[in-house]
């Protein structure tokens, strides 16, 4: 039906947000309701949600996952932790002039050593000598996306995390959640909007463009998610009451839909490589809050499946023409799907 070139678009570089706005909830919101587009502020989400609606948020916390170091031989190395496997072991991208083999030691951040283990596809297994999370928090650098051109600073330490982050493990932020501050969350609670949480540890693969024109040939990156039973119960109660299940971000949506592949949402933890393209019928999520996504990305394909291909093309053209801010620190959209299972 669709090929890679169908998801390309021209984005002026000045539309890529390099810094967050002073206030989280000060972003703009493009409300996409079928062919109808409405320019709003993000705080208008309060009027667009109803009592009994359920917001499902991703409570992952971004790790300081980037390191610079040197091998025993003196060669320079850049390491980006992709996934924590246990308290002493990670999977990581390793950039070096020569690929390090098993047993090679790398000094990271001029502070501690790791030992290279076996390859795992495009990743390397790295063995730490002490607790992974402690060393990452103490010596790592925040892994800002490749399109953000400044080095991470104090503002990023706070603003590239959601205010409801809880479970460390992501190497990229669930960016739709960045728009919510405590004041807006409280107003939503006061209105009677309900909240539930999933954990999906966002991997660096979220920024990788699809490179095969035939989408069926694309190998989706995998991400680890946990679906709590209390979230399953909240979703069932919401649907029974005829209210909307609103995913805050594509990561929450992927977790919900991955856990719904039997037709019913089920609790548990698993890897997901769910690749959502137009033609997919959504089993759990009815509305989606999301940022604007990269050309030729799996996330652009996902939102096109959710709201409609033509509708997303029109929305993106409108957003560019009306100077919306794009990507992680950018503005948001509210989408409704007609494509229900």
mmCIF file of C-alpha atoms in Angstrom:
data_model
loop_
_atom_site.group_PDB
_atom_site.id
_atom_site.type_symbol
_atom_site.label_atom_id
_atom_site.label_comp_id
_atom_site.label_asym_id
_atom_site.label_seq_id
_atom_site.Cartn_x
_atom_site.Cartn_y
_atom_site.Cartn_z
ATOM 1 C CA UNK A 1 0.000 0.000 0.000
ATOM 2 C CA UNK A 2 2.562 2.582 1.120
ATOM 3 C CA UNK A 3 6.316 2.829 0.602
ATOM 4 C CA UNK A 4 9.053 4.763 2.376
ATOM 5 C CA UNK A 5 8.920 7.782 0.080
ATOM 6 C CA UNK A 6 5.267 8.302 1.041
ATOM 7 C CA UNK A 7 6.464 9.369 4.504
ATOM 8 C CA UNK A 8 9.009 11.962 3.464
ATOM 9 C CA UNK A 9 8.490 15.697 3.852
ATOM 10 C CA UNK A 10 10.592 18.848 3.732
ATOM 11 C CA UNK A 11 11.117 20.487 7.103
ATOM 12 C CA UNK A 12 12.861 23.861 7.341
ATOM 13 C CA UNK A 13 15.718 23.515 9.874
ATOM 14 C CA UNK A 14 14.435 26.485 11.852
ATOM 15 C CA UNK A 15 11.296 24.526 12.715
ATOM 16 C CA UNK A 16 13.334 22.039 14.797
ATOM 17 C CA UNK A 17 13.066 23.108 18.441
ATOM 18 C CA UNK A 18 16.565 23.284 19.949
ATOM 19 C CA UNK A 19 15.509 24.265 23.462
ATOM 20 C CA UNK A 20 12.375 23.795 25.571
ATOM 21 C CA UNK A 21 10.055 26.707 26.204
ATOM 22 C CA UNK A 22 10.361 28.332 29.647
ATOM 23 C CA UNK A 23 7.171 26.607 30.809
ATOM 24 C CA UNK A 24 6.330 22.969 30.025
ATOM 25 C CA UNK A 25 2.662 23.555 29.258
ATOM 26 C CA UNK A 26 3.277 26.676 27.122
ATOM 27 C CA UNK A 27 3.571 24.631 23.926
ATOM 28 C CA UNK A 28 1.027 24.818 21.143
ATOM 29 C CA UNK A 29 -1.402 21.993 20.403
ATOM 30 C CA UNK A 30 -2.701 21.112 16.959
ATOM 31 C CA UNK A 31 -6.065 19.392 17.395
ATOM 32 C CA UNK A 32 -6.596 17.007 14.482
ATOM 33 C CA UNK A 33 -10.169 15.734 14.244
ATOM 34 C CA UNK A 34 -10.474 14.021 10.881
ATOM 35 C CA UNK A 35 -10.067 16.739 8.229
ATOM 36 C CA UNK A 36 -10.644 19.516 10.806
ATOM 37 C CA UNK A 37 -7.592 21.277 12.228
ATOM 38 C CA UNK A 38 -7.655 23.665 15.181
ATOM 39 C CA UNK A 39 -4.719 25.687 16.500
ATOM 40 C CA UNK A 40 -4.737 25.609 20.295
ATOM 41 C CA UNK A 41 -2.477 25.884 23.332
ATOM 42 C CA UNK A 42 -1.437 22.737 25.157
ATOM 43 C CA UNK A 43 -3.338 23.833 28.265
ATOM 44 C CA UNK A 44 -6.529 23.531 26.159
ATOM 45 C CA UNK A 45 -6.164 19.773 26.697
ATOM 46 C CA UNK A 46 -8.134 20.439 29.876
ATOM 47 C CA UNK A 47 -11.199 21.400 27.808
ATOM 48 C CA UNK A 48 -10.666 18.618 25.246
ATOM 49 C CA UNK A 49 -10.771 15.769 27.801
ATOM 50 C CA UNK A 50 -13.833 14.715 29.752
ATOM 51 C CA UNK A 51 -14.426 13.288 33.254
ATOM 52 C CA UNK A 52 -13.838 9.550 33.156
ATOM 53 C CA UNK A 53 -11.321 9.713 30.317
ATOM 54 C CA UNK A 54 -8.069 7.862 31.010
ATOM 55 C CA UNK A 55 -4.616 9.280 30.290
ATOM 56 C CA UNK A 56 -1.998 6.525 30.017
ATOM 57 C CA UNK A 57 1.543 7.817 30.578
ATOM 58 C CA UNK A 58 5.000 6.299 30.244
ATOM 59 C CA UNK A 59 6.847 6.610 33.575
ATOM 60 C CA UNK A 60 10.291 5.690 32.222
ATOM 61 C CA UNK A 61 13.283 7.804 33.268
ATOM 62 C CA UNK A 62 16.017 8.784 30.795
ATOM 63 C CA UNK A 63 19.461 7.503 31.706
ATOM 64 C CA UNK A 64 22.617 9.584 31.340
ATOM 65 C CA UNK A 65 23.533 6.999 28.792
ATOM 66 C CA UNK A 66 26.306 8.624 26.712
ATOM 67 C CA UNK A 67 29.992 8.185 27.556
ATOM 68 C CA UNK A 68 33.282 9.110 25.955
ATOM 69 C CA UNK A 69 36.344 6.999 26.661
ATOM 70 C CA UNK A 70 39.477 5.282 25.432
ATOM 71 C CA UNK A 71 40.455 1.683 24.757
ATOM 72 C CA UNK A 72 43.550 0.035 26.209
ATOM 73 C CA UNK A 73 45.235 0.805 22.897
ATOM 74 C CA UNK A 74 44.529 4.511 23.297
ATOM 75 C CA UNK A 75 41.829 4.672 20.618
ATOM 76 C CA UNK A 76 38.931 7.004 21.324
ATOM 77 C CA UNK A 77 35.483 5.490 21.894
ATOM 78 C CA UNK A 78 31.928 6.795 22.193
ATOM 79 C CA UNK A 79 29.440 4.580 24.029
ATOM 80 C CA UNK A 80 25.662 4.923 24.088
ATOM 81 C CA UNK A 81 23.939 2.536 26.472
ATOM 82 C CA UNK A 82 20.906 1.034 24.741
ATOM 83 C CA UNK A 83 19.574 -1.229 27.471
ATOM 84 C CA UNK A 84 20.459 -2.267 30.997
ATOM 85 C CA UNK A 85 20.429 -6.089 31.168
ATOM 86 C CA UNK A 86 21.249 -6.414 34.867
ATOM 87 C CA UNK A 87 23.026 -4.417 37.569
ATOM 88 C CA UNK A 88 26.450 -5.077 35.976
ATOM 89 C CA UNK A 89 25.681 -5.545 32.265
ATOM 90 C CA UNK A 90 24.401 -3.347 29.429
ATOM 91 C CA UNK A 91 23.860 -3.486 25.697
ATOM 92 C CA UNK A 92 25.448 -0.466 24.031
ATOM 93 C CA UNK A 93 26.339 1.141 20.745
ATOM 94 C CA UNK A 94 30.107 1.525 20.542
ATOM 95 C CA UNK A 95 31.697 3.892 18.037
ATOM 96 C CA UNK A 96 35.420 3.436 17.512
ATOM 97 C CA UNK A 97 37.871 3.538 14.615
ATOM 98 C CA UNK A 98 38.294 -0.218 15.056
ATOM 99 C CA UNK A 99 35.580 -2.472 16.503
ATOM 100 C CA UNK A 100 36.608 -3.704 19.958
ATOM 101 C CA UNK A 101 36.694 -7.467 20.436
ATOM 102 C CA UNK A 102 35.670 -9.515 23.481
ATOM 103 C CA UNK A 103 37.890 -8.889 26.483
ATOM 104 C CA UNK A 104 38.928 -5.369 25.451
ATOM 105 C CA UNK A 105 38.771 -2.897 28.333
ATOM 106 C CA UNK A 106 37.481 0.627 27.842
ATOM 107 C CA UNK A 107 38.032 3.491 30.263
ATOM 108 C CA UNK A 108 34.871 5.626 30.383
ATOM 109 C CA UNK A 109 34.634 9.244 31.524
ATOM 110 C CA UNK A 110 38.192 8.972 32.888
ATOM 111 C CA UNK A 111 36.557 7.298 35.882
ATOM 112 C CA UNK A 112 35.930 3.556 35.515
ATOM 113 C CA UNK A 113 36.538 0.572 33.235
ATOM 114 C CA UNK A 114 34.149 -1.679 31.350
ATOM 115 C CA UNK A 115 34.962 -4.935 29.582
ATOM 116 C CA UNK A 116 33.623 -5.766 26.131
ATOM 117 C CA UNK A 117 31.686 -9.030 25.942
ATOM 118 C CA UNK A 118 29.943 -10.730 23.051
ATOM 119 C CA UNK A 119 28.277 -8.891 20.183
ATOM 120 C CA UNK A 120 24.482 -8.855 20.079
ATOM 121 C CA UNK A 121 23.638 -7.802 16.543
ATOM 122 C CA UNK A 122 24.537 -4.127 16.172
ATOM 123 C CA UNK A 123 25.191 -3.805 19.918
ATOM 124 C CA UNK A 124 28.005 -4.778 22.254
ATOM 125 C CA UNK A 125 27.655 -6.340 25.677
ATOM 126 C CA UNK A 126 29.593 -4.299 28.232
ATOM 127 C CA UNK A 127 30.429 -5.543 31.733
ATOM 128 C CA UNK A 128 30.588 -2.937 34.497
ATOM 129 C CA UNK A 129 32.634 -3.346 37.682
ATOM 130 C CA UNK A 130 30.000 -1.763 39.932
ATOM 131 C CA UNK A 131 26.285 -0.925 39.856
ATOM 132 C CA UNK A 132 25.311 0.188 36.346
ATOM 133 C CA UNK A 133 22.722 2.729 37.458
ATOM 134 C CA UNK A 134 25.066 4.368 39.976
ATOM 135 C CA UNK A 135 27.879 4.753 37.448
ATOM 136 C CA UNK A 136 25.558 6.002 34.705
ATOM 137 C CA UNK A 137 23.982 8.604 36.977
ATOM 138 C CA UNK A 138 27.339 9.771 38.330
ATOM 139 C CA UNK A 139 29.462 9.871 35.172
ATOM 140 C CA UNK A 140 27.200 9.700 32.118
ATOM 141 C CA UNK A 141 25.907 12.469 29.886
ATOM 142 C CA UNK A 142 22.281 12.961 28.938
ATOM 143 C CA UNK A 143 21.797 11.563 25.406
ATOM 144 C CA UNK A 144 20.008 14.402 23.645
ATOM 145 C CA UNK A 145 18.639 13.479 20.197
ATOM 146 C CA UNK A 146 20.974 13.890 17.207
ATOM 147 C CA UNK A 147 18.989 16.839 15.826
ATOM 148 C CA UNK A 148 19.524 18.903 18.996
ATOM 149 C CA UNK A 149 22.800 20.667 18.383
ATOM 150 C CA UNK A 150 23.821 21.927 21.840
ATOM 151 C CA UNK A 151 25.566 19.937 24.549
ATOM 152 C CA UNK A 152 23.249 18.942 27.403
ATOM 153 C CA UNK A 153 23.104 21.503 30.205
ATOM 154 C CA UNK A 154 21.293 22.025 33.487
ATOM 155 C CA UNK A 155 18.023 22.926 31.752
ATOM 156 C CA UNK A 156 18.085 19.669 29.799
ATOM 157 C CA UNK A 157 18.749 17.660 32.986
ATOM 158 C CA UNK A 158 15.275 18.698 34.142
ATOM 159 C CA UNK A 159 13.331 19.332 30.969
ATOM 160 C CA UNK A 160 14.322 16.177 29.063
ATOM 161 C CA UNK A 161 12.534 14.210 31.789
ATOM 162 C CA UNK A 162 8.799 14.065 32.455
ATOM 163 C CA UNK A 163 7.616 15.249 35.885
ATOM 164 C CA UNK A 164 6.185 11.741 36.455
ATOM 165 C CA UNK A 165 9.336 9.762 35.572
ATOM 166 C CA UNK A 166 9.927 6.853 37.914
ATOM 167 C CA UNK A 167 11.684 3.816 36.395
ATOM 168 C CA UNK A 168 15.217 4.385 34.983
ATOM 169 C CA UNK A 169 15.990 2.680 31.691
ATOM 170 C CA UNK A 170 15.284 4.882 28.639
ATOM 171 C CA UNK A 171 17.875 6.502 26.388
ATOM 172 C CA UNK A 172 15.343 8.908 24.880
ATOM 173 C CA UNK A 173 12.490 10.780 26.503
ATOM 174 C CA UNK A 174 8.801 9.956 25.960
ATOM 175 C CA UNK A 175 8.435 13.462 24.613
ATOM 176 C CA UNK A 176 4.647 13.911 24.603
ATOM 177 C CA UNK A 177 4.808 13.684 28.388
ATOM 178 C CA UNK A 178 7.199 16.635 28.571
ATOM 179 C CA UNK A 179 4.281 19.058 28.113
ATOM 180 C CA UNK A 180 2.639 18.183 31.427
ATOM 181 C CA UNK A 181 3.540 20.134 34.567
ATOM 182 C CA UNK A 182 2.218 19.504 38.065
ATOM 183 C CA UNK A 183 -0.333 22.329 37.848
ATOM 184 C CA UNK A 184 -1.903 20.974 34.653
ATOM 185 C CA UNK A 185 -1.930 17.430 36.018
ATOM 186 C CA UNK A 186 -3.773 18.625 39.118
ATOM 187 C CA UNK A 187 -6.358 20.504 37.050
ATOM 188 C CA UNK A 188 -6.988 17.341 35.039
ATOM 189 C CA UNK A 189 -7.423 15.323 38.249
ATOM 190 C CA UNK A 190 -9.810 17.948 39.603
ATOM 191 C CA UNK A 191 -11.892 17.650 36.433
ATOM 192 C CA UNK A 192 -12.203 13.889 36.904
ATOM 193 C CA UNK A 193 -9.697 12.708 34.302
ATOM 194 C CA UNK A 194 -8.039 9.472 35.429
ATOM 195 C CA UNK A 195 -4.394 8.433 35.135
ATOM 196 C CA UNK A 196 -2.608 5.132 34.596
ATOM 197 C CA UNK A 197 1.001 4.271 33.836
ATOM 198 C CA UNK A 198 3.043 1.941 31.685
ATOM 199 C CA UNK A 199 6.813 1.626 31.449
ATOM 200 C CA UNK A 200 8.452 1.435 28.051
ATOM 201 C CA UNK A 201 12.184 2.077 27.948
ATOM 202 C CA UNK A 202 12.682 4.092 24.778
ATOM 203 C CA UNK A 203 15.706 2.975 22.753
ATOM 204 C CA UNK A 204 17.988 4.969 20.494
ATOM 205 C CA UNK A 205 16.364 3.206 17.551
ATOM 206 C CA UNK A 206 13.440 5.601 17.871
ATOM 207 C CA UNK A 207 15.558 8.178 15.976
ATOM 208 C CA UNK A 208 16.614 5.816 13.196
ATOM 209 C CA UNK A 209 14.957 6.439 9.817
ATOM 210 C CA UNK A 210 13.572 3.526 7.857
ATOM 211 C CA UNK A 211 15.973 2.747 5.006
ATOM 212 C CA UNK A 212 14.052 0.192 2.941
ATOM 213 C CA UNK A 213 11.606 1.495 0.366
ATOM 214 C CA UNK A 214 9.530 -1.650 0.895
ATOM 215 C CA UNK A 215 8.244 -1.217 4.461
ATOM 216 C CA UNK A 216 7.771 -4.972 4.841
ATOM 217 C CA UNK A 217 11.579 -5.345 4.737
ATOM 218 C CA UNK A 218 12.172 -3.008 7.700
ATOM 219 C CA UNK A 219 13.378 -4.663 10.901
ATOM 220 C CA UNK A 220 11.851 -2.827 13.837
ATOM 221 C CA UNK A 221 13.988 -2.073 16.886
ATOM 222 C CA UNK A 222 12.828 -3.763 20.067
ATOM 223 C CA UNK A 223 11.934 -2.051 23.336
ATOM 224 C CA UNK A 224 11.083 -3.449 26.757
ATOM 225 C CA UNK A 225 7.722 -2.605 28.308
ATOM 226 C CA UNK A 226 5.772 -3.430 31.451
ATOM 227 C CA UNK A 227 1.963 -3.343 31.580
ATOM 228 C CA UNK A 228 0.769 -3.269 35.220
ATOM 229 C CA UNK A 229 -2.438 -5.040 36.182
ATOM 230 C CA UNK A 230 -3.812 -1.805 37.664
ATOM 231 C CA UNK A 231 -3.446 -0.165 34.232
ATOM 232 C CA UNK A 232 -5.278 -3.084 32.601
ATOM 233 C CA UNK A 233 -8.071 -2.675 35.171
ATOM 234 C CA UNK A 234 -8.252 1.084 34.575
ATOM 235 C CA UNK A 235 -8.474 0.616 30.807
ATOM 236 C CA UNK A 236 -11.257 -1.954 31.155
ATOM 237 C CA UNK A 237 -13.237 0.312 33.488
ATOM 238 C CA UNK A 238 -12.782 3.256 31.106
ATOM 239 C CA UNK A 239 -13.956 1.303 28.094
ATOM 240 C CA UNK A 240 -16.902 -0.139 30.018
ATOM 241 C CA UNK A 241 -17.958 3.418 30.855
ATOM 242 C CA UNK A 242 -17.722 4.456 27.201
ATOM 243 C CA UNK A 243 -14.907 6.924 27.810
ATOM 244 C CA UNK A 244 -11.662 7.460 25.887
ATOM 245 C CA UNK A 245 -8.320 5.755 26.488
ATOM 246 C CA UNK A 246 -5.753 8.420 25.593
ATOM 247 C CA UNK A 247 -2.128 7.423 25.123
ATOM 248 C CA UNK A 248 0.344 10.123 26.094
ATOM 249 C CA UNK A 249 2.927 9.560 23.398
ATOM 250 C CA UNK A 250 3.682 6.872 20.866
ATOM 251 C CA UNK A 251 5.625 4.906 23.495
ATOM 252 C CA UNK A 252 2.545 4.524 25.693
ATOM 253 C CA UNK A 253 0.531 3.616 22.596
ATOM 254 C CA UNK A 254 3.041 0.942 21.527
ATOM 255 C CA UNK A 255 2.980 -0.575 24.998
ATOM 256 C CA UNK A 256 -0.825 -0.628 25.104
ATOM 257 C CA UNK A 257 -1.209 -2.030 21.621
ATOM 258 C CA UNK A 258 1.618 -4.555 22.092
ATOM 259 C CA UNK A 259 -0.153 -5.873 25.187
ATOM 260 C CA UNK A 260 -3.443 -6.055 23.251
ATOM 261 C CA UNK A 261 -2.425 -8.348 20.397
ATOM 262 C CA UNK A 262 -4.688 -11.178 21.623
ATOM 263 C CA UNK A 263 -7.632 -8.773 21.316
ATOM 264 C CA UNK A 264 -7.704 -8.004 25.035
ATOM 265 C CA UNK A 265 -5.232 -5.926 27.040
ATOM 266 C CA UNK A 266 -3.183 -8.185 29.316
ATOM 267 C CA UNK A 267 -0.681 -7.412 32.059
ATOM 268 C CA UNK A 268 2.958 -8.438 31.891
ATOM 269 C CA UNK A 269 6.436 -7.509 30.690
ATOM 270 C CA UNK A 270 7.930 -8.269 27.288
ATOM 271 C CA UNK A 271 9.983 -7.015 24.374
ATOM 272 C CA UNK A 272 7.991 -5.369 21.639
ATOM 273 C CA UNK A 273 8.934 -4.940 18.002
ATOM 274 C CA UNK A 274 5.427 -3.886 16.968
ATOM 275 C CA UNK A 275 5.639 -1.924 13.699
ATOM 276 C CA UNK A 276 2.422 0.018 13.135
ATOM 277 C CA UNK A 277 1.726 1.211 9.599
ATOM 278 C CA UNK A 278 -1.467 2.337 7.824
ATOM 279 C CA UNK A 279 -3.988 -0.477 7.781
ATOM 280 C CA UNK A 280 -3.434 -1.379 11.429
ATOM 281 C CA UNK A 281 -6.614 -1.477 13.530
ATOM 282 C CA UNK A 282 -6.191 -0.152 17.063
ATOM 283 C CA UNK A 283 -7.409 -2.450 19.795
ATOM 284 C CA UNK A 284 -7.170 -0.261 22.914
ATOM 285 C CA UNK A 285 -6.195 3.360 22.269
ATOM 286 C CA UNK A 286 -8.834 5.800 21.015
ATOM 287 C CA UNK A 287 -6.944 9.130 21.210
ATOM 288 C CA UNK A 288 -3.269 10.064 21.142
ATOM 289 C CA UNK A 289 -1.231 13.039 22.360
ATOM 290 C CA UNK A 290 2.027 13.171 20.419
ATOM 291 C CA UNK A 291 4.759 15.472 19.166
ATOM 292 C CA UNK A 292 5.708 15.934 15.515
ATOM 293 C CA UNK A 293 7.973 13.207 14.168
ATOM 294 C CA UNK A 294 10.933 12.794 11.828
ATOM 295 C CA UNK A 295 10.521 12.217 8.088
ATOM 296 C CA UNK A 296 10.642 8.547 7.058
ATOM 297 C CA UNK A 297 10.378 7.434 10.686
ATOM 298 C CA UNK A 298 8.393 4.554 12.123
ATOM 299 C CA UNK A 299 6.628 7.055 14.389
ATOM 300 C CA UNK A 300 5.373 9.092 11.441
ATOM 301 C CA UNK A 301 4.007 5.849 10.001
ATOM 302 C CA UNK A 302 2.360 5.080 13.342
ATOM 303 C CA UNK A 303 0.513 8.409 13.575
ATOM 304 C CA UNK A 304 -0.503 8.064 9.918
ATOM 305 C CA UNK A 305 -2.030 4.704 10.790
ATOM 306 C CA UNK A 306 -3.753 6.242 13.791
ATOM 307 C CA UNK A 307 -5.295 9.409 12.365
ATOM 308 C CA UNK A 308 -5.209 8.658 8.636
ATOM 309 C CA UNK A 309 -2.472 9.139 6.054
ATOM 310 C CA UNK A 310 -4.074 12.115 4.269
ATOM 311 C CA UNK A 311 -5.036 13.720 7.576
ATOM 312 C CA UNK A 312 -1.472 13.576 8.903
ATOM 313 C CA UNK A 313 -0.026 14.917 5.657
ATOM 314 C CA UNK A 314 -2.426 17.858 5.887
ATOM 315 C CA UNK A 315 -1.691 18.381 9.583
ATOM 316 C CA UNK A 316 2.080 18.439 9.043
ATOM 317 C CA UNK A 317 1.780 20.853 6.112
ATOM 318 C CA UNK A 318 -0.411 23.089 8.297
ATOM 319 C CA UNK A 319 2.062 22.887 11.192
ATOM 320 C CA UNK A 320 5.012 23.872 8.994
ATOM 321 C CA UNK A 321 3.090 26.741 7.412
ATOM 322 C CA UNK A 322 1.973 28.006 10.837
ATOM 323 C CA UNK A 323 5.454 27.727 12.357
ATOM 324 C CA UNK A 324 4.890 24.974 14.889
ATOM 325 C CA UNK A 325 7.983 23.705 16.687
ATOM 326 C CA UNK A 326 9.025 20.139 15.761
ATOM 327 C CA UNK A 327 10.473 17.058 17.476
ATOM 328 C CA UNK A 328 11.423 16.425 21.120
ATOM 329 C CA UNK A 329 11.262 19.986 22.480
ATOM 330 C CA UNK A 330 8.525 20.970 20.058
ATOM 331 C CA UNK A 331 4.751 21.325 20.046
ATOM 332 C CA UNK A 332 2.096 18.620 20.257
ATOM 333 C CA UNK A 333 -0.923 17.172 18.473
ATOM 334 C CA UNK A 334 -4.118 15.589 19.758
ATOM 335 C CA UNK A 335 -5.364 12.848 17.425
ATOM 336 C CA UNK A 336 -8.439 10.635 17.325
ATOM 337 C CA UNK A 337 -8.460 7.331 15.463
ATOM 338 C CA UNK A 338 -11.262 6.103 13.209
ATOM 339 C CA UNK A 339 -9.324 2.856 12.725
ATOM 340 C CA UNK A 340 -10.646 0.688 15.544
ATOM 341 C CA UNK A 341 -10.590 -3.075 15.701
#
